[in-house]
Coordinates of C-alpha atoms in Angstrom, one line a residue:
X1 CA 5.1 -32.2 -24.1
X2 CA 7.2 -31.7 -20.9
X3 CA 9.8 -29.2 -22.4
X4 CA 10.3 -27.7 -18.4
X5 CA 12.5 -30.8 -17.8
X6 CA 15.0 -29.7 -21.1
X7 CA 18.1 -28.4 -20.0
X8 CA 17.9 -25.4 -22.6
X9 CA 14.7 -24.4 -21.6
X10 CA 15.9 -24.5 -18.1
X11 CA 18.2 -22.2 -18.3
X12 CA 16.1 -19.5 -20.6
X13 CA 14.1 -19.2 -18.0
X14 CA 16.3 -19.5 -15.1
X15 CA 17.6 -16.8 -17.0
X16 CA 15.1 -14.5 -17.5
X17 CA 14.1 -14.5 -13.8
X18 CA 17.3 -13.8 -12.9
X19 CA 16.4 -10.5 -13.8
X20 CA 13.2 -10.1 -12.3
X21 CA 13.2 -9.2 -8.4
X22 CA 9.9 -10.0 -7.4
X23 CA 10.2 -13.9 -6.5
X24 CA 6.8 -14.1 -6.5
X25 CA 6.2 -13.8 -10.0
X26 CA 8.6 -16.3 -11.5
X27 CA 6.7 -19.4 -11.0
X28 CA 3.6 -17.8 -14.1
X29 CA 6.5 -16.0 -15.6
X30 CA 7.7 -19.6 -16.5
X31 CA 4.8 -21.2 -17.4
X32 CA 4.0 -17.9 -19.7
X33 CA 6.6 -18.4 -21.8
X34 CA 7.1 -21.9 -21.5
X35 CA 3.5 -22.0 -23.4
X36 CA 4.7 -19.8 -26.2
X37 CA 7.9 -21.9 -26.3
X38 CA 6.0 -24.8 -26.8
X39 CA 3.2 -23.8 -29.6
X40 CA 6.5 -22.9 -32.0
X41 CA 8.4 -26.5 -30.9
X42 CA 4.8 -27.5 -32.7
X43 CA 4.7 -25.4 -34.6
X44 CA 8.2 -27.0 -36.0
X45 CA 7.5 -30.6 -35.2
X46 CA 4.5 -30.4 -37.9
X47 CA 6.9 -28.9 -40.4
X48 CA 9.4 -31.8 -40.2
X49 CA 11.8 -29.8 -38.6
X50 CA 14.1 -31.9 -35.1
X51 CA 12.9 -31.1 -31.2
X52 CA 15.9 -29.3 -30.7
X53 CA 16.2 -27.7 -34.3
X54 CA 12.4 -26.3 -32.7
X55 CA 13.4 -26.0 -29.6
X56 CA 16.2 -23.9 -30.9
X57 CA 13.5 -21.1 -33.2
X58 CA 11.4 -21.0 -30.1
X59 CA 14.0 -19.6 -27.6
X60 CA 15.3 -17.4 -30.8
X61 CA 12.1 -16.2 -31.2
X62 CA 11.2 -14.9 -27.8
X63 CA 14.5 -13.0 -27.7
X64 CA 17.3 -12.9 -25.3
X65 CA 16.2 -13.8 -21.7
X66 CA 18.4 -10.9 -20.1
X67 CA 16.1 -8.0 -22.5
X68 CA 13.3 -9.8 -21.9
X69 CA 14.0 -10.1 -18.8
X70 CA 14.5 -6.6 -17.8
X71 CA 11.7 -6.3 -19.4
X72 CA 9.2 -7.9 -17.1
X73 CA 11.0 -6.1 -14.1
X74 CA 9.0 -3.6 -15.1
X75 CA 6.0 -4.5 -16.1
X76 CA 5.9 -7.0 -12.7
X77 CA 7.7 -4.9 -10.2
X78 CA 5.5 -4.4 -6.9
X79 CA 4.3 -1.5 -6.9
X80 CA 1.5 -0.3 -3.4
X81 CA -2.0 0.6 -3.1
X82 CA -1.4 3.9 -2.2
X83 CA -4.2 5.4 -2.7
X84 CA -5.8 3.4 0.3
X85 CA -3.0 3.4 2.7
X86 CA -3.0 7.0 2.2
X87 CA -6.9 7.1 2.3
X88 CA -5.8 4.8 5.6
X89 CA -3.6 7.8 7.4
X90 CA -6.2 10.1 6.5
X91 CA -8.4 8.8 8.5
X92 CA -6.1 7.9 12.0
X93 CA -4.3 11.7 11.9
X94 CA -8.7 13.7 11.9
X95 CA -8.7 10.6 15.1
X96 CA -5.6 12.3 16.7
X97 CA -6.6 15.4 15.5
X98 CA -10.1 15.5 17.0
X99 CA -9.1 13.4 20.0
X100 CA -6.4 16.7 20.5
X101 CA -9.0 19.1 19.8
X102 CA -11.0 17.1 22.4
X103 CA -8.8 17.6 25.7
X104 CA -7.4 20.9 24.4
X105 CA -11.6 22.3 25.0
X106 CA -12.0 19.8 27.8
X107 CA -14.7 17.6 26.7
X108 CA -12.0 14.2 27.5
X109 CA -9.2 15.1 30.3
X110 CA -6.6 12.4 29.4
X111 CA -3.5 13.6 27.3
X112 CA -2.3 9.9 27.6
X113 CA -4.4 9.5 24.9
X114 CA -3.4 11.8 22.0
X115 CA 0.4 9.8 22.8
X116 CA -1.4 5.8 22.2
X117 CA -3.2 7.0 19.1
X118 CA 0.5 8.5 17.3
X119 CA 2.0 5.5 19.3
X120 CA -0.7 3.3 17.3
X121 CA -0.2 4.8 14.7
X122 CA 3.3 4.4 13.7
X123 CA 2.6 0.8 15.6
X124 CA -0.1 0.6 11.8
X125 CA 2.8 1.7 9.7
X126 CA 5.2 -0.9 11.2
X127 CA 2.2 -3.7 10.8
X128 CA 1.5 -1.7 7.3
X129 CA 5.2 -2.2 6.4
X130 CA 5.5 -6.3 7.7
X131 CA 2.3 -7.8 6.3
X132 CA 3.1 -6.2 2.6
X133 CA 6.8 -8.0 1.7
X134 CA 4.8 -11.4 4.0
X135 CA 2.6 -13.5 1.3
X136 CA -1.1 -13.9 2.2
X137 CA -0.8 -17.3 1.3
X138 CA 0.7 -19.0 3.9
X139 CA -2.2 -18.6 5.9
X140 CA -4.1 -20.2 4.2
X141 CA -2.8 -23.4 4.9
X142 CA -4.4 -22.4 8.4
X143 CA -7.9 -21.7 7.2
X144 CA -10.1 -24.9 8.9
X145 CA -7.9 -24.3 12.0
X146 CA -8.5 -20.8 12.6
X147 CA -12.3 -21.3 12.3
X148 CA -12.1 -24.1 14.7
X149 CA -9.9 -22.2 17.2
X150 CA -11.8 -18.6 17.0
X151 CA -15.4 -21.1 17.3
X152 CA -14.2 -22.7 20.8
X153 CA -13.0 -18.8 21.8
X154 CA -16.4 -18.1 21.0
X155 CA -18.0 -20.4 24.2
X156 CA -15.4 -20.3 26.2
X157 CA -16.1 -16.5 26.5
X158 CA -19.8 -17.6 28.1
X159 CA -18.0 -17.2 31.1
X160 CA -17.4 -13.1 32.4
X161 CA -13.7 -13.8 32.6
X162 CA -12.9 -14.8 29.2
X163 CA -14.9 -12.2 27.7
X164 CA -12.3 -9.6 27.5
X165 CA -9.5 -10.6 25.9
X166 CA -6.7 -9.6 27.6
X167 CA -2.6 -9.0 25.6
X168 CA -0.1 -8.2 28.7
X169 CA 2.9 -5.8 28.3
X170 CA 5.5 -5.5 30.9
X171 CA 6.6 -1.7 30.4
X172 CA 8.8 0.1 33.5
X173 CA 8.2 -2.9 36.2
X174 CA 4.3 -1.9 35.2
X175 CA 1.8 -4.2 33.9
X176 CA -0.4 -2.9 31.6
X177 CA -3.6 -5.1 29.9
X178 CA -5.3 -4.5 26.8
X179 CA -8.4 -6.1 26.5
X180 CA -10.9 -6.2 23.9
X181 CA -14.4 -7.8 24.2
X182 CA -13.6 -10.9 21.6
X183 CA -16.7 -10.7 19.7
X184 CA -15.3 -7.5 18.6
X185 CA -12.6 -9.3 16.8
X186 CA -14.2 -12.7 15.5
X187 CA -15.4 -11.7 11.8
X188 CA -12.4 -10.8 11.2
X189 CA -11.1 -13.8 12.3
X190 CA -14.4 -15.5 10.5
X191 CA -13.4 -13.3 7.6
X192 CA -10.0 -14.6 7.3
X193 CA -10.9 -18.1 7.8
X194 CA -14.4 -18.3 5.2
X195 CA -12.0 -17.2 2.9
X196 CA -9.6 -19.5 2.5
X197 CA -12.5 -22.6 3.1
X198 CA -14.9 -20.6 0.2
X199 CA -11.9 -19.7 -2.3
X200 CA -11.8 -24.3 -3.6
X201 CA -15.3 -23.4 -5.2
X202 CA -17.5 -25.4 -2.5
X203 CA -20.9 -24.8 -4.1
X204 CA -21.5 -27.7 -5.4
X205 CA -24.9 -29.9 -4.0
X206 CA -23.8 -32.0 -2.1
X207 CA -22.7 -29.7 0.4
X208 CA -25.6 -27.5 0.7
X209 CA -25.8 -28.5 4.0
X210 CA -22.3 -28.8 5.8
X211 CA -22.0 -24.7 3.6
X212 CA -25.0 -23.2 5.8
X213 CA -23.4 -25.4 9.1
X214 CA -20.1 -23.8 8.5
X215 CA -21.7 -19.9 7.7
X216 CA -24.2 -19.6 10.9
X217 CA -22.4 -21.7 13.7
X218 CA -20.7 -18.6 13.9
X219 CA -24.4 -16.5 14.6
X220 CA -25.4 -19.2 16.8
X221 CA -22.4 -19.0 18.9
X222 CA -22.2 -15.8 19.5
X223 CA -26.3 -15.9 20.8
X224 CA -25.7 -19.1 22.2
X225 CA -22.0 -18.1 24.7
X226 CA -21.9 -14.4 24.2
X227 CA -23.5 -11.0 26.0
X228 CA -22.1 -8.7 23.0
X229 CA -24.5 -10.2 19.8
X230 CA -25.8 -6.6 18.1
X231 CA -21.9 -5.7 16.3
X232 CA -20.5 -9.5 15.7
X233 CA -23.8 -9.9 14.2
X234 CA -24.1 -7.4 12.4
X235 CA -20.3 -7.2 10.8
X236 CA -20.2 -10.7 10.5
X237 CA -23.6 -11.2 8.9
X238 CA -22.0 -8.8 6.0
X239 CA -19.5 -10.5 5.9
X240 CA -20.7 -13.4 5.2
X241 CA -23.0 -12.5 2.3
X242 CA -20.0 -10.9 0.5
X243 CA -18.1 -14.3 0.9
X244 CA -21.3 -16.1 -1.1
X245 CA -21.5 -13.4 -3.6
X246 CA -17.8 -12.7 -5.0
X247 CA -16.8 -17.0 -4.6
X248 CA -19.8 -17.5 -7.0
X249 CA -22.4 -19.0 -4.3
X250 CA -25.9 -18.9 -5.8
X251 CA -29.2 -16.5 -5.6
X252 CA -30.5 -18.8 -3.5
X253 CA -27.8 -19.2 -1.0
X254 CA -27.8 -14.9 -1.0
X255 CA -31.7 -14.7 -0.2
X256 CA -31.7 -17.5 2.2
X257 CA -29.1 -16.2 4.2
X258 CA -30.9 -12.7 3.7
X259 CA -34.0 -14.5 5.4
X260 CA -32.3 -15.8 8.4
X261 CA -30.2 -12.9 8.9
X262 CA -34.0 -10.9 9.0
X263 CA -35.2 -14.2 11.9
X264 CA -32.0 -13.6 13.8
X265 CA -32.4 -10.3 14.0
X266 CA -36.4 -10.5 15.1
X267 CA -35.8 -13.1 17.3
X268 CA -32.6 -10.8 18.5
X269 CA -35.4 -8.1 18.9
X270 CA -37.9 -10.0 20.8
X271 CA -35.8 -11.5 23.2
X272 CA -34.1 -8.2 24.6
X273 CA -36.7 -5.7 25.6
X274 CA -33.6 -3.6 25.7
X275 CA -33.6 -3.7 21.5
X276 CA -37.3 -2.9 21.3
X277 CA -36.2 0.0 23.5
X278 CA -33.5 1.0 20.7
X279 CA -36.2 0.4 17.9
X280 CA -38.8 3.4 19.9
X281 CA -36.3 5.2 20.8
X282 CA -35.5 5.9 17.0
X283 CA -38.6 7.0 16.0
X284 CA -39.1 8.4 18.6
X285 CA -36.2 9.8 20.9
X286 CA -38.2 12.2 22.1
X287 CA -40.7 9.4 25.0
X288 CA -37.8 9.2 27.2
X289 CA -35.0 11.8 27.1
X290 CA -33.9 10.6 30.5
X291 CA -33.8 7.3 30.4
X292 CA -33.4 4.7 27.0
X293 CA -33.5 7.5 24.8
X294 CA -31.1 9.8 26.4
X295 CA -28.1 9.5 23.3
X296 CA -30.9 10.1 21.0
X297 CA -32.2 12.6 22.3
X298 CA -28.0 14.0 22.5
X299 CA -27.0 12.4 19.5
X300 CA -29.6 14.8 17.9
X301 CA -29.2 18.1 19.6
X302 CA -25.1 17.8 18.5
X303 CA -26.4 17.3 14.8
X304 CA -29.0 20.0 15.1
X305 CA -26.2 22.7 16.4
X306 CA -23.7 22.1 14.2
X307 CA -22.9 24.6 11.9
X308 CA -21.5 24.4 8.2
X309 CA -18.5 25.4 10.1
X310 CA -18.4 24.1 13.5
X311 CA -18.9 25.4 17.1
X312 CA -15.8 24.7 18.8
X313 CA -15.9 28.1 20.5
X314 CA -19.0 26.7 22.0
X315 CA -17.2 24.1 23.7
X316 CA -14.9 26.6 26.3
X317 CA -18.5 27.7 27.1
X318 CA -19.3 25.4 30.2
X319 CA -22.8 25.9 29.9
X320 CA -22.6 23.6 26.0
X321 CA -20.2 20.3 27.8
X322 CA -23.6 18.6 29.0
X323 CA -24.4 18.5 25.2
X324 CA -20.7 17.1 24.7
X325 CA -19.7 15.0 27.1
X326 CA -21.2 12.4 26.3
X327 CA -20.0 8.3 27.0
X328 CA -18.0 6.8 24.5
X329 CA -17.3 10.7 22.6
X330 CA -14.4 9.2 21.3
X331 CA -15.1 5.8 20.1
X332 CA -18.2 5.2 19.1
X333 CA -19.6 8.8 18.6
X334 CA -16.1 10.7 17.5
X335 CA -18.5 11.2 14.1
X336 CA -20.8 13.4 15.7
X337 CA -18.1 15.4 18.1
X338 CA -15.8 16.3 14.4
X339 CA -19.5 17.6 12.6
X340 CA -20.2 19.4 16.0
X341 CA -17.2 20.9 16.5
X342 CA -15.6 21.4 12.9
X343 CA -18.6 21.6 10.9
X344 CA -20.8 20.4 8.4
X345 CA -18.5 21.3 6.3
X346 CA -15.8 18.3 7.6
X347 CA -18.6 15.6 8.2
X348 CA -19.2 16.0 4.3
X349 CA -15.4 15.5 3.6
X350 CA -14.9 13.4 5.8
X351 CA -18.0 11.4 4.2
X352 CA -16.5 11.6 0.9
X353 CA -13.1 10.4 1.6
X354 CA -14.8 7.1 3.2
X355 CA -17.4 6.7 -0.7
X356 CA -14.0 7.0 -2.0
X357 CA -11.8 4.5 0.1
X358 CA -15.5 2.5 -0.3
X359 CA -14.1 2.4 -4.3
X360 CA -11.0 2.1 -4.4
X361 CA -11.3 -1.1 -1.9
X362 CA -13.7 -2.3 -4.4
X363 CA -11.7 -1.4 -7.3
X364 CA -9.3 -3.6 -6.0
X365 CA -11.1 -7.0 -5.3
X366 CA -12.1 -6.9 -9.4
X367 CA -7.8 -6.3 -9.9
X368 CA -7.0 -9.7 -8.0
X369 CA -6.2 -12.8 -9.6
X370 CA -6.5 -15.3 -6.7
X371 CA -8.8 -16.9 -6.0
X372 CA -8.2 -16.5 -2.4
X373 CA -6.8 -12.9 -2.8
X374 CA -10.1 -11.5 -4.3
X375 CA -12.5 -13.5 -0.8
X376 CA -10.1 -12.1 1.7
X377 CA -10.0 -8.7 -0.4
X378 CA -13.2 -9.0 -0.3
X379 CA -14.5 -9.7 3.0
X380 CA -13.0 -7.2 4.6
X381 CA -13.5 -4.1 2.2
X382 CA -17.1 -5.7 3.5
X383 CA -16.3 -5.3 7.3
X384 CA -15.0 -2.1 7.5
X385 CA -17.6 -0.9 5.2
X386 CA -20.5 -2.1 7.1
X387 CA -18.4 -0.1 10.7
X388 CA -18.3 3.1 8.5
X389 CA -21.5 3.4 7.2
X390 CA -24.0 2.0 10.3
X391 CA -21.3 4.3 12.5
X392 CA -22.7 7.1 10.0
X393 CA -25.7 6.3 10.0
X394 CA -26.6 5.9 13.6
X395 CA -25.6 9.0 13.9
X396 CA -27.8 10.8 11.9
X397 CA -29.9 8.5 13.4
X398 CA -31.0 6.9 10.8
X399 CA -30.4 3.5 12.3
X400 CA -30.5 1.8 15.8
X401 CA -27.6 2.3 18.3
X402 CA -24.9 0.1 18.6
X403 CA -21.3 -0.1 19.6
X404 CA -20.0 0.2 16.2
X405 CA -17.3 3.1 15.9
X406 CA -15.5 4.4 13.2
X407 CA -12.6 2.7 11.5
X408 CA -9.5 4.7 12.7
X409 CA -10.6 7.3 13.7
X410 CA -12.4 6.0 16.8
X411 CA -10.0 5.6 19.5
X412 CA -8.6 2.1 20.3
X413 CA -5.7 -0.4 20.5
X414 CA -6.8 -3.3 19.6
X415 CA -9.8 -2.6 17.2
X416 CA -7.7 -0.8 15.2
X417 CA -5.2 -3.3 15.6
X418 CA -6.7 -5.1 13.7
X419 CA -7.9 -3.3 11.1
X420 CA -4.2 -2.5 9.9
X421 CA -3.5 -5.7 9.7
X422 CA -6.2 -6.1 7.3
X423 CA -4.7 -2.5 5.9
X424 CA -1.7 -5.0 5.6
X425 CA -3.0 -8.6 4.4
X426 CA -5.5 -6.4 1.9
X427 CA -1.4 -4.5 0.7
X428 CA -0.1 -8.4 0.3
X429 CA -2.6 -9.5 -1.7
X430 CA -1.9 -5.9 -4.0
X431 CA 1.6 -6.8 -4.2
X432 CA 0.8 -9.7 -5.6
X433 CA -2.6 -9.4 -7.3
X434 CA -1.1 -10.6 -11.0
X435 CA -0.4 -14.3 -9.7
X436 CA -2.5 -16.7 -10.3
X437 CA -1.4 -20.1 -7.0
X438 CA -0.5 -22.8 -9.2

C-alpha cells in the first residue's frame, strides 16, 4: 500500500519532521510513523471504512504532529560519545606533559616539540569537530577507489624517493615538509576501503576467491614493495581479523586467516636475520647487550629501576642520562619514560585508562545500527587497540621491538593526525548510531 503518496500523510510527516532538528533521522522517522499509520489503516479497511476515513483515523491516533515532533526531537537529539573524546584528550595531555618534562630534565632538547604537540592538539580538535558534523556515509561510494589507490601507492613506494609520503606547506617563506612512511597509514586507508566493500554481505561461497584476494593482496604488496613491513602487517592483519569477525565471516575464514598470518610471519622472520635476532633478544637481552640487544637491555633497565612514584630527581644526575636518553624515547618508547619518571603508579593508571578506552570503543560498536558504520568503528578500534597493546607489551619485554607508538601520547604529526581523523569519523558514526541505511 503506497500511503506515502497520500497528500494528508505527506503533510503530517513533514509537520512532524519540522520539529526535529537532526535532519539525518527524518527518513527513518517517516518510515516508522508510516508503518504505524499503515497498520491502523489496514485494520479500519477490514472494518469496512473507506481509505480516506481510515487515514484520518490513523493520523488522529498517532497524535498531534507538533507534540510528536518535539518529543522525537528530544529522543533523537545527537550527542557525542563524551567518554571516548575525554579519554583521547587525556592521552594527548599525558603526551604533552611527558614531552615537557623530557625537555625540562634534558632528555630532549627541542622546545618546538611542545609547540608542535599543542598545535596538533588544537588541530586535532578542529578535525574531530569537523568530522562530527560530516556524514561518514558519503565515504562509502569511494571504498573501491580508496582500495585501488592505496594499493597503487604501495607499489609506487618501492623507490626510496616515494616511500616517504610528504605533506608540504609554506610558512613565512620557509617550506616545511612533514613526512611519514606510507606503509604506516595504509592500514587506516584499507580499513575505510574494506569496511565499505564488506558491508554489503560478501560472505557467499561464489565470492570466496575474490574475498581472499581482496583481503590478502595488501599483505603481498607490503612484503613485495615496502622496506618497512612489520608494523603495517601487524596492524593490517589485526584489522582484517576484526573485519571478518564483525562482518559475519565464517569461522573458517578466521582460522584460515590466522593460519595465513602465522605463515607470513614465519616467512618474514626466516627471510630477515635481524628479525631472528630480535626474537633471540626478547628471550635473552643480555646475549648482545652492546649490539642488537642494546634497546632490550636499556628498556629492561628503565622498567626494573622505576619506583612506585618515579625517579624524576634521578634525571638531573648525569650518570642517569645515558640510560634514559635513547633514540625514539619521545615516540615508540614514551611509555618506558612515563613509568621511569612518574613511577609504576602512573604506568598502572595509564594502562587502566587504555582498558577503559578499549571498553568504550567495544560498547560503541554494539550501539551502531548501520553495518558500514559498525565496520568502520570496529576496524578503527582494532587499530587503536593493537597499537596501545603492542607498545605496552613491547616496553615490558613481552613482544619483539617494533616501530609501533602509543596513539595520541607518542610525539608525532601525521600519525597523530590519522588517529584524530579516526576519532572524528567514530564521532560522526556515533552521532548517527540509530540510523539504518535504506
